[in-house]
mmCIF file of C-alpha atoms in Angstrom:
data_model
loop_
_atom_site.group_PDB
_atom_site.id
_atom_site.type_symbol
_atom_site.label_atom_id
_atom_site.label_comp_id
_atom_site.label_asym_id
_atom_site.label_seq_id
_atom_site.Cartn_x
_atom_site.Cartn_y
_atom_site.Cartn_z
ATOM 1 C CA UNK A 1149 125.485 108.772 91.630
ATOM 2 C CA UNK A 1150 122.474 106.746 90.578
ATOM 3 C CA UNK A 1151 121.218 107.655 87.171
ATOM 4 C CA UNK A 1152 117.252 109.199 88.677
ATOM 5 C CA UNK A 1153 119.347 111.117 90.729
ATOM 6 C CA UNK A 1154 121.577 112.501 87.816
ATOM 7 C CA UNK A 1155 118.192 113.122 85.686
ATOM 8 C CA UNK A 1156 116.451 114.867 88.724
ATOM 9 C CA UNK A 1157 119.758 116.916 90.595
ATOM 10 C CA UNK A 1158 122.102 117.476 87.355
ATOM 11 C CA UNK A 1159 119.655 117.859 84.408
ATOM 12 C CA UNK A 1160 116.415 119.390 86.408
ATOM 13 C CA UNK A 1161 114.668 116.651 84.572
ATOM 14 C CA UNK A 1162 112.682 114.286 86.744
ATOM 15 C CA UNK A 1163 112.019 110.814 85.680
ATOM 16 C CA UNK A 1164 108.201 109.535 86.015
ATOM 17 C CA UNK A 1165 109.495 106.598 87.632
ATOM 18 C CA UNK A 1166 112.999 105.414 88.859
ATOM 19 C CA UNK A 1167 112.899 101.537 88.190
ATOM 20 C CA UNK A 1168 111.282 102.159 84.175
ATOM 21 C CA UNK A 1169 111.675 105.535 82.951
ATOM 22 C CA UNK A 1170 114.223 105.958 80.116
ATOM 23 C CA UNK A 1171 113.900 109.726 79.765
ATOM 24 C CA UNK A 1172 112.611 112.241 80.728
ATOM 25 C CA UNK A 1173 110.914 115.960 79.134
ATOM 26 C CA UNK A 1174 111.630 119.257 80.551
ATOM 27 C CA UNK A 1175 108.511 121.140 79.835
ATOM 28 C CA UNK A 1176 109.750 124.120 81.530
ATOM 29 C CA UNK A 1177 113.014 124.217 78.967
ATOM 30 C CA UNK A 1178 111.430 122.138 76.321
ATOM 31 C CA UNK A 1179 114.323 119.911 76.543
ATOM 32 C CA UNK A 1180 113.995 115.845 76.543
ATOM 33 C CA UNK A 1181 116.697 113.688 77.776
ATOM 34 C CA UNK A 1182 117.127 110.173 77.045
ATOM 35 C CA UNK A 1183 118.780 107.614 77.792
ATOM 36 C CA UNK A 1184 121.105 105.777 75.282
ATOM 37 C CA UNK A 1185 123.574 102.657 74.693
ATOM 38 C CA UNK A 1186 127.064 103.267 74.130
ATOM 39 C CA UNK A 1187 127.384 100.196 72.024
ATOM 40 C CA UNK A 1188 124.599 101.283 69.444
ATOM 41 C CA UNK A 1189 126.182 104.354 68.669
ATOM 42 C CA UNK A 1190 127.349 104.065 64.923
ATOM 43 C CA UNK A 1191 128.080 105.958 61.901
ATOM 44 C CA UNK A 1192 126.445 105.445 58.441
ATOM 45 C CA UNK A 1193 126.540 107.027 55.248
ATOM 46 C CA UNK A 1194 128.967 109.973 57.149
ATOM 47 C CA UNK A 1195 126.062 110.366 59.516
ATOM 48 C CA UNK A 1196 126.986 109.466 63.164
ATOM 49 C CA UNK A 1197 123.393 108.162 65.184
ATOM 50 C CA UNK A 1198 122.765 105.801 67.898
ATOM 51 C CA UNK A 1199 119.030 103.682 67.926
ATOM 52 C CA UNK A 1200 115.912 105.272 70.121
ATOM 53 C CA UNK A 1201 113.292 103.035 69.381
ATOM 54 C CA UNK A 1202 112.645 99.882 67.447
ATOM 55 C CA UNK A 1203 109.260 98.336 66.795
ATOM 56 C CA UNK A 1204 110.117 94.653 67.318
ATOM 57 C CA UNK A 1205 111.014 95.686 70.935
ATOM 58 C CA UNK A 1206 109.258 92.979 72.700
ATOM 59 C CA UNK A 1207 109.415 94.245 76.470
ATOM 60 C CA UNK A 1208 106.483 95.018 78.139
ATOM 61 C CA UNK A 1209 108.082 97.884 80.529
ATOM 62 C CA UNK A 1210 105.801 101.451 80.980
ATOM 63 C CA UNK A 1211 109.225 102.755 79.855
ATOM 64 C CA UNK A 1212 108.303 101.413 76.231
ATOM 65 C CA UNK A 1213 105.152 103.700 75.369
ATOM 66 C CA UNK A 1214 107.034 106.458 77.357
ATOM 67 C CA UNK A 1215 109.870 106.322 75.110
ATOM 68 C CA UNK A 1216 107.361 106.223 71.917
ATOM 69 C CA UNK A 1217 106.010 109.639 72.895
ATOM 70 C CA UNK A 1218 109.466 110.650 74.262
ATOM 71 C CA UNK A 1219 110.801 110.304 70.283
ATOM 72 C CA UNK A 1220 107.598 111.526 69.598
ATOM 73 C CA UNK A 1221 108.386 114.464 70.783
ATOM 74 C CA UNK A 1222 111.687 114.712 69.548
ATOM 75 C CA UNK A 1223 110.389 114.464 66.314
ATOM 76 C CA UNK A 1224 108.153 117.029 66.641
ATOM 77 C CA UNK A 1225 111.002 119.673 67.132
ATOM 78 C CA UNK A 1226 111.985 119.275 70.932
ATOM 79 C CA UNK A 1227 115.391 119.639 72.064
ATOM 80 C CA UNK A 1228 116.942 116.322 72.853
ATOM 81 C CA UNK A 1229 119.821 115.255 74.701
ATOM 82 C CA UNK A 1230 121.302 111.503 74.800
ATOM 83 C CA UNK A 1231 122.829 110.135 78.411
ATOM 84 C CA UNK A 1232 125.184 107.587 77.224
ATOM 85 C CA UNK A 1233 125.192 104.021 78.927
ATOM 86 C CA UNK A 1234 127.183 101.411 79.106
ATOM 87 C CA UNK A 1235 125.506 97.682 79.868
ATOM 88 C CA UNK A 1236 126.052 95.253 81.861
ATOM 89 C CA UNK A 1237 125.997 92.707 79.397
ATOM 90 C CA UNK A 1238 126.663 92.651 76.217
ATOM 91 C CA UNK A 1239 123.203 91.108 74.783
ATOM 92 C CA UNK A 1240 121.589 94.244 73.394
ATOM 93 C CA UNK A 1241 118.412 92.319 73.124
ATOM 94 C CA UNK A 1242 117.641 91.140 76.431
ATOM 95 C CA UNK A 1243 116.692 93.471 79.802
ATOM 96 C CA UNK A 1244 119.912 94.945 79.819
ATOM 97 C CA UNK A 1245 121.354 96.658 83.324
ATOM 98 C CA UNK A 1246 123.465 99.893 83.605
ATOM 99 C CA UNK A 1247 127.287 99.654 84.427
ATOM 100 C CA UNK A 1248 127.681 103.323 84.497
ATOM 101 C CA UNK A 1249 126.812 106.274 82.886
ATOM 102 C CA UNK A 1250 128.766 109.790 81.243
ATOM 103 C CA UNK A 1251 128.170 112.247 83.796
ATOM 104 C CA UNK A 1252 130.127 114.993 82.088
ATOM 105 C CA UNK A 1253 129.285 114.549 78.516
ATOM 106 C CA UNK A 1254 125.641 114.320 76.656
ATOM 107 C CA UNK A 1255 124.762 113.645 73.127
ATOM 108 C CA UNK A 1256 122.939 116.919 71.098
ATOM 109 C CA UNK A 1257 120.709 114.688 69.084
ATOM 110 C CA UNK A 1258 118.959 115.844 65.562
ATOM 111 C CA UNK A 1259 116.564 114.680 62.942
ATOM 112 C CA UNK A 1260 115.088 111.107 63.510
ATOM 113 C CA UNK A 1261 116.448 108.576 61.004
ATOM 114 C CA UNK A 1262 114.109 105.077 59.958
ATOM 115 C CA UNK A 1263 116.162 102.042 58.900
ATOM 116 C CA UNK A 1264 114.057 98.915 58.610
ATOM 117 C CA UNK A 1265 112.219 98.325 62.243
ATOM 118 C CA UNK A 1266 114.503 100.767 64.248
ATOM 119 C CA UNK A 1267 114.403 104.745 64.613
ATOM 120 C CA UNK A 1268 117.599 106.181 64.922
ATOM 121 C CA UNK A 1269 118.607 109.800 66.298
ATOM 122 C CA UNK A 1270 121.212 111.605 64.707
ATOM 123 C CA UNK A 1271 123.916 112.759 66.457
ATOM 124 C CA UNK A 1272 124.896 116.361 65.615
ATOM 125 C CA UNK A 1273 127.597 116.992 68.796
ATOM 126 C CA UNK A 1274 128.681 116.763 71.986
ATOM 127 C CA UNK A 1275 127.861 119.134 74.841
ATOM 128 C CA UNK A 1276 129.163 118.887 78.425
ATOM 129 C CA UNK A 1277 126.955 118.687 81.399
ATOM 130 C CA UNK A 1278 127.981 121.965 83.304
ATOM 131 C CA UNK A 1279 126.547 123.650 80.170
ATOM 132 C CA UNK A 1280 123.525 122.492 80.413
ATOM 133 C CA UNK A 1281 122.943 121.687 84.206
ATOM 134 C CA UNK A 1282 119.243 123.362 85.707
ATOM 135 C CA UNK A 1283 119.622 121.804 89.346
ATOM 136 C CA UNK A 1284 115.924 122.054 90.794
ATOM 137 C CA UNK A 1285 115.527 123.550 94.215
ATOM 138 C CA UNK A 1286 112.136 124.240 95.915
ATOM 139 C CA UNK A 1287 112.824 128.227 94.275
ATOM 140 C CA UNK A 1288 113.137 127.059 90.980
ATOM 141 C CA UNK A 1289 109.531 124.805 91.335
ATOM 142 C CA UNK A 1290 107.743 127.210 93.094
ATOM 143 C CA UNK A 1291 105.775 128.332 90.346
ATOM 144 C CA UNK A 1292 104.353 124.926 89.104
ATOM 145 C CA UNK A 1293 103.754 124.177 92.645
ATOM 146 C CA UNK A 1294 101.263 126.792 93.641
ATOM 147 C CA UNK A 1295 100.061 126.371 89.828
ATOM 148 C CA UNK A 1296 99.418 122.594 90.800
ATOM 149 C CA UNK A 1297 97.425 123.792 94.280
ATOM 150 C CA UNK A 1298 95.729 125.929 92.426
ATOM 151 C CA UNK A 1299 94.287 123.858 89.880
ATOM 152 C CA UNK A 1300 93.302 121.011 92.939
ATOM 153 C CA UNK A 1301 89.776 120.967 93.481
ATOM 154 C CA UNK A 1302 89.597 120.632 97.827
ATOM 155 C CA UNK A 1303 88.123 123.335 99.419
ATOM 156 C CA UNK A 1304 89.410 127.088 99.632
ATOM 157 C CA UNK A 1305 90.810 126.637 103.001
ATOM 158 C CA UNK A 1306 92.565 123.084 102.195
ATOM 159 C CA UNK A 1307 94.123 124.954 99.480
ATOM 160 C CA UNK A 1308 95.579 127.864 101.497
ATOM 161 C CA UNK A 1309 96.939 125.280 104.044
ATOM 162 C CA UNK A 1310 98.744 123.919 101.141
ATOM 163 C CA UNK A 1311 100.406 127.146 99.565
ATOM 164 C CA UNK A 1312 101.246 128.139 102.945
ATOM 165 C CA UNK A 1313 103.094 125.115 103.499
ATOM 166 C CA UNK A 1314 104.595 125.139 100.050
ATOM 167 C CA UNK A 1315 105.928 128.403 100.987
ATOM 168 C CA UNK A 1316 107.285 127.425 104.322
ATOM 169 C CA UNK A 1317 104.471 129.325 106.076
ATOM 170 C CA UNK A 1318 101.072 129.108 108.406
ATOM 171 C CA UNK A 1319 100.413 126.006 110.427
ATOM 172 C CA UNK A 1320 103.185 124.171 108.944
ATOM 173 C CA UNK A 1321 106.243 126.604 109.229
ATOM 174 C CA UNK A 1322 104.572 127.032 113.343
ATOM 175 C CA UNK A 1323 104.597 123.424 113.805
ATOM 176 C CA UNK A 1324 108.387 122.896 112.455
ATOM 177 C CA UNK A 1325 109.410 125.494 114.595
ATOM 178 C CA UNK A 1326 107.746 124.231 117.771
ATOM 179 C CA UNK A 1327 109.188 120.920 117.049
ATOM 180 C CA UNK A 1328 112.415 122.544 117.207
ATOM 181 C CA UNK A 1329 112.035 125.143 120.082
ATOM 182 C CA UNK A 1330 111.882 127.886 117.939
ATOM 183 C CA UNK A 1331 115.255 127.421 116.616
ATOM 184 C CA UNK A 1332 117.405 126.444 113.505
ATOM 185 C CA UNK A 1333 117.489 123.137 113.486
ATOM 186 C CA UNK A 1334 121.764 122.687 113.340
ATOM 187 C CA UNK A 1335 122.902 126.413 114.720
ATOM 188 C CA UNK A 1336 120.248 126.643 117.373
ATOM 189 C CA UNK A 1337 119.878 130.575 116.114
ATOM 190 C CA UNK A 1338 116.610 131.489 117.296
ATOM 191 C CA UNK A 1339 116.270 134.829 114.792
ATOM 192 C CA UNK A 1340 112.822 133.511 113.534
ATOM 193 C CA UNK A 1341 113.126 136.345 109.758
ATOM 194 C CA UNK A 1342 116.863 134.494 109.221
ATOM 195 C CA UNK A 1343 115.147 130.868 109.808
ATOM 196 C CA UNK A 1344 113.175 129.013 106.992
ATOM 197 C CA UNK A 1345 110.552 125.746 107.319
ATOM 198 C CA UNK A 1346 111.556 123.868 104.629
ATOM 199 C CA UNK A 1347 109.955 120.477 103.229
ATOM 200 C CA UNK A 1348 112.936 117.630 103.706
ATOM 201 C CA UNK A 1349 111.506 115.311 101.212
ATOM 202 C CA UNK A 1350 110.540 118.018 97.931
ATOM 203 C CA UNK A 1351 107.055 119.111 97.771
ATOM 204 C CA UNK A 1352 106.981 118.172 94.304
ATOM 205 C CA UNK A 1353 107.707 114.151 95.141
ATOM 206 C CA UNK A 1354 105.349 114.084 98.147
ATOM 207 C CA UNK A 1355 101.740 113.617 98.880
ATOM 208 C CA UNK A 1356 99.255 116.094 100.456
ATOM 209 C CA UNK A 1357 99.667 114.498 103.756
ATOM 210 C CA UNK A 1358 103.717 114.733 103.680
ATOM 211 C CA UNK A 1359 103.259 118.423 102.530
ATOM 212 C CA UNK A 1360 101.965 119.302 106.071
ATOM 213 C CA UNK A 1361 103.926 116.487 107.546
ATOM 214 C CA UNK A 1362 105.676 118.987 110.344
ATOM 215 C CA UNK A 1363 108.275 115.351 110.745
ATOM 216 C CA UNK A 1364 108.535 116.470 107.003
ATOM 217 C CA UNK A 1365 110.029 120.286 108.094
ATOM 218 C CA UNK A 1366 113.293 121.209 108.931
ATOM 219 C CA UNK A 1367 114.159 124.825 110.063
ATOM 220 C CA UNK A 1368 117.141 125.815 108.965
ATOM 221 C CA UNK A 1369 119.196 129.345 108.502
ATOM 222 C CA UNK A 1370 118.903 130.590 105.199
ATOM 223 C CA UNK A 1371 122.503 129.659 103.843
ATOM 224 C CA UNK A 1372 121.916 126.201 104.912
ATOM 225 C CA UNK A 1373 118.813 125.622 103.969
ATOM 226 C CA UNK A 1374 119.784 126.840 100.313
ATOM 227 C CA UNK A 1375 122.458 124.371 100.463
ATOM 228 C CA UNK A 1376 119.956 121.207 101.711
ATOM 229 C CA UNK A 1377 117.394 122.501 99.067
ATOM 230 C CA UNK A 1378 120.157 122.160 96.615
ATOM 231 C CA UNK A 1379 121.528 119.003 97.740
ATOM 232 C CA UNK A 1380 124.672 120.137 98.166
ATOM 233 C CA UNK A 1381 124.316 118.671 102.086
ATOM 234 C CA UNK A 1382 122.052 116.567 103.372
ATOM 235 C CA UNK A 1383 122.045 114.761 107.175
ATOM 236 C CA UNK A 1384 122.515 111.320 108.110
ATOM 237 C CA UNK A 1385 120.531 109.170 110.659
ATOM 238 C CA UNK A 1386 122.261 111.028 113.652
ATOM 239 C CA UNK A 1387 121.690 114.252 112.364
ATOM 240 C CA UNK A 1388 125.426 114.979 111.447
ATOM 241 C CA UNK A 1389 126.193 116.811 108.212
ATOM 242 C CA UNK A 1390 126.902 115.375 105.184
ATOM 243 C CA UNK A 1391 128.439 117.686 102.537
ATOM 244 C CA UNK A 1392 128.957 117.222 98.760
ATOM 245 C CA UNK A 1393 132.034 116.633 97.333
ATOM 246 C CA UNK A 1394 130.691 119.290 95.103
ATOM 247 C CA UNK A 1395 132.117 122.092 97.935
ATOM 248 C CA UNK A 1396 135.762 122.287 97.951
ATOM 249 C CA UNK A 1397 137.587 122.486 101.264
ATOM 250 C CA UNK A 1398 137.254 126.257 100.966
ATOM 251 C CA UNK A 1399 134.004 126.727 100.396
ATOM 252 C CA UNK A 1400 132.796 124.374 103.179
ATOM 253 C CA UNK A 1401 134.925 126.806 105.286
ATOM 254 C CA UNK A 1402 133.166 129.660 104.230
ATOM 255 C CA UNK A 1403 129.937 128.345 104.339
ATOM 256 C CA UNK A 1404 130.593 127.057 107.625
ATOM 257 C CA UNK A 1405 129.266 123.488 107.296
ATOM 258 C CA UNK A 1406 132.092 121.237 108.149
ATOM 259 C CA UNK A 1407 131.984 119.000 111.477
ATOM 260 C CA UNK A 1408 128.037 120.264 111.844
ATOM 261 C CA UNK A 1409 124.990 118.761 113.429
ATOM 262 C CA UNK A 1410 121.588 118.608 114.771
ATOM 263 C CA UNK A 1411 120.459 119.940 118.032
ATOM 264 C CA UNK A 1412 119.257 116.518 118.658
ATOM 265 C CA UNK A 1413 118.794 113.225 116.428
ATOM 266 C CA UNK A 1414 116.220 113.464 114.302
ATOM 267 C CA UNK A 1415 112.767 111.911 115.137
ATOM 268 C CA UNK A 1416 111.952 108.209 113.425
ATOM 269 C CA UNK A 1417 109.638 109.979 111.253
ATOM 270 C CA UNK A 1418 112.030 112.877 110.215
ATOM 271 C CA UNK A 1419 114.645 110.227 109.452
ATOM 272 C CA UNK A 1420 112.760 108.609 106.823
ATOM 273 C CA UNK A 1421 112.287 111.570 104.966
ATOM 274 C CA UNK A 1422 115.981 112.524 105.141
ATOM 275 C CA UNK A 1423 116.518 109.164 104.105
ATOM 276 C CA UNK A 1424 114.321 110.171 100.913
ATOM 277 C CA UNK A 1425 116.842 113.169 100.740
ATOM 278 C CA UNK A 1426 120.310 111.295 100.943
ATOM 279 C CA UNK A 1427 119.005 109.098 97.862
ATOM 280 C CA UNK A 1428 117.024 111.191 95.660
ATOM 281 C CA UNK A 1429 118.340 114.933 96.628
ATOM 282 C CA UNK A 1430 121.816 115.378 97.893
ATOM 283 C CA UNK A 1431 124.304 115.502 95.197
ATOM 284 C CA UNK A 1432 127.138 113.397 96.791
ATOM 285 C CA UNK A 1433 129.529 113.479 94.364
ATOM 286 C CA UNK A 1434 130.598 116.442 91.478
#
């Protein structure tokens, strides 16, 4: 699993960018995550702490005034959570590149300790993923969605076109459906109350114009469309199922999603969104 998909799918946290971020906040939970070299955890004076910032960092990354108001913030009384990396190389100087990264494991990280040029985080435990793990699905955003449209300053009608879409409804839910001949997308059920138009690529990564993309729709019964929301399965370029290895054997039975497809391949525009999906959504692994 890449590590912006970990922050996004496993911690609910998203990062502002892929390629520079180093953290992320939770403003919802009030919870900052960041991320953290195995080799610079240490233990002085009885006190076990690993390094978050240092002033002679000379990189001129986004990621570095990000991180400043990241520990900033963890200062400040924010809960904050260490994903521990291991490099690449073993420089800890240079641009360093992550090997790999604890998926099960995070660091509870306290008061914020100065020792000549560097600020150090204590490290007060140890708590395991699961415990912590706020998966964000288009329910879970809904909120600071509409919250978001509302605060937009386009007219009163570009505004309802948007919540309506947000929510799966008006022009945009008709247009999904007509793209698919009324029907659910992989079962071809045509019970319109059991069927949902829901945005492939998340409303909360894409621009106004994707929102009311209809290429950007997929109708889908509501079981599976809880399941693509939560990136527990996603579709490849043929439209066949993929499934997380997150679903046991018996639960894909239940839930009826083994050796599934499409009605029909998915459109050239459709498959670049569920391209969007595969990387940044569905949760391929536990």
């Amino acid at each position: 699993m890449k590590i912006s998909t970990f922050f996004r799918q496993t911690l609910g946290a998203n990062l502002s960018n892929s390629r520079w971020s180093w953290g992320a906040y939770q403003p919802n939970s009030n919870r900052l995550f960041l991320r953290v070299w195995d080799d610079g955890i240490e233990t002085v004076g009885g006190i076990e702490r690993v390094p978050v910032y240092w002033d002679e960092w000379k990189s001129k990354s986004a990621g570095f005034p990000e991180r400043k108001r990241h520990v900033e913030l963890l200062g400040n009384g924010t809960e904050g959570y260490g994903v521990v990396c291991t490099a690449v190389d073993a420089d800890p100087n240079g641009n360093r590149t992550i090997a790999k990264f604890d998926e099960a494991t995070l660091l509870k990280l306290g008061k914020l300790i100065k020792d000549g040029t560097r600020l150090y985080a204590a490290i007060i435990g140890r708590i395991p993923v699961a415990q912590l793990r706020d998966r964000q699905t288009g329910y879970s955003t809904l909120v600071p969605d509409l919250q978001s449209i509302a605060s937009k300053k386009p007219t009163v009608t570009t505004k309802e076109t948007l919540a309506n879409a947000r929510v799966g409804q008006g022009i945009f839910r008709s247009e999904v459906l007509a793209h698919w001949n009324g029907k659910c997308a992989v079962t071809g059920s045509t019970t319109l109350d059991a069927i949902r138009a829901s945005h492939i690529k998340p409303w909360r990564d894409s621009t106004d114009a994707e929102r009311l993309d209809y290429h950007n729709g997929i109708p889908l019964t509501a079981t599976l469309d809880a399941l693509f929301d939560a990136g527990l399965i996603s579709f490849d370029k043929n439209g066949t199922v993929l499934i997380s290895d997150a679903l046991d054997d018996a639960e894909r039975q239940t839930l009826h999603v083994t050796n599934q497809k499409m009605l029909r391949t998915p459109s050239d525009e459709a498959a670049g969104y569920l391209e969007y999906h595969r990387e940044n959504i569905f949760t391929e692994s536990k």
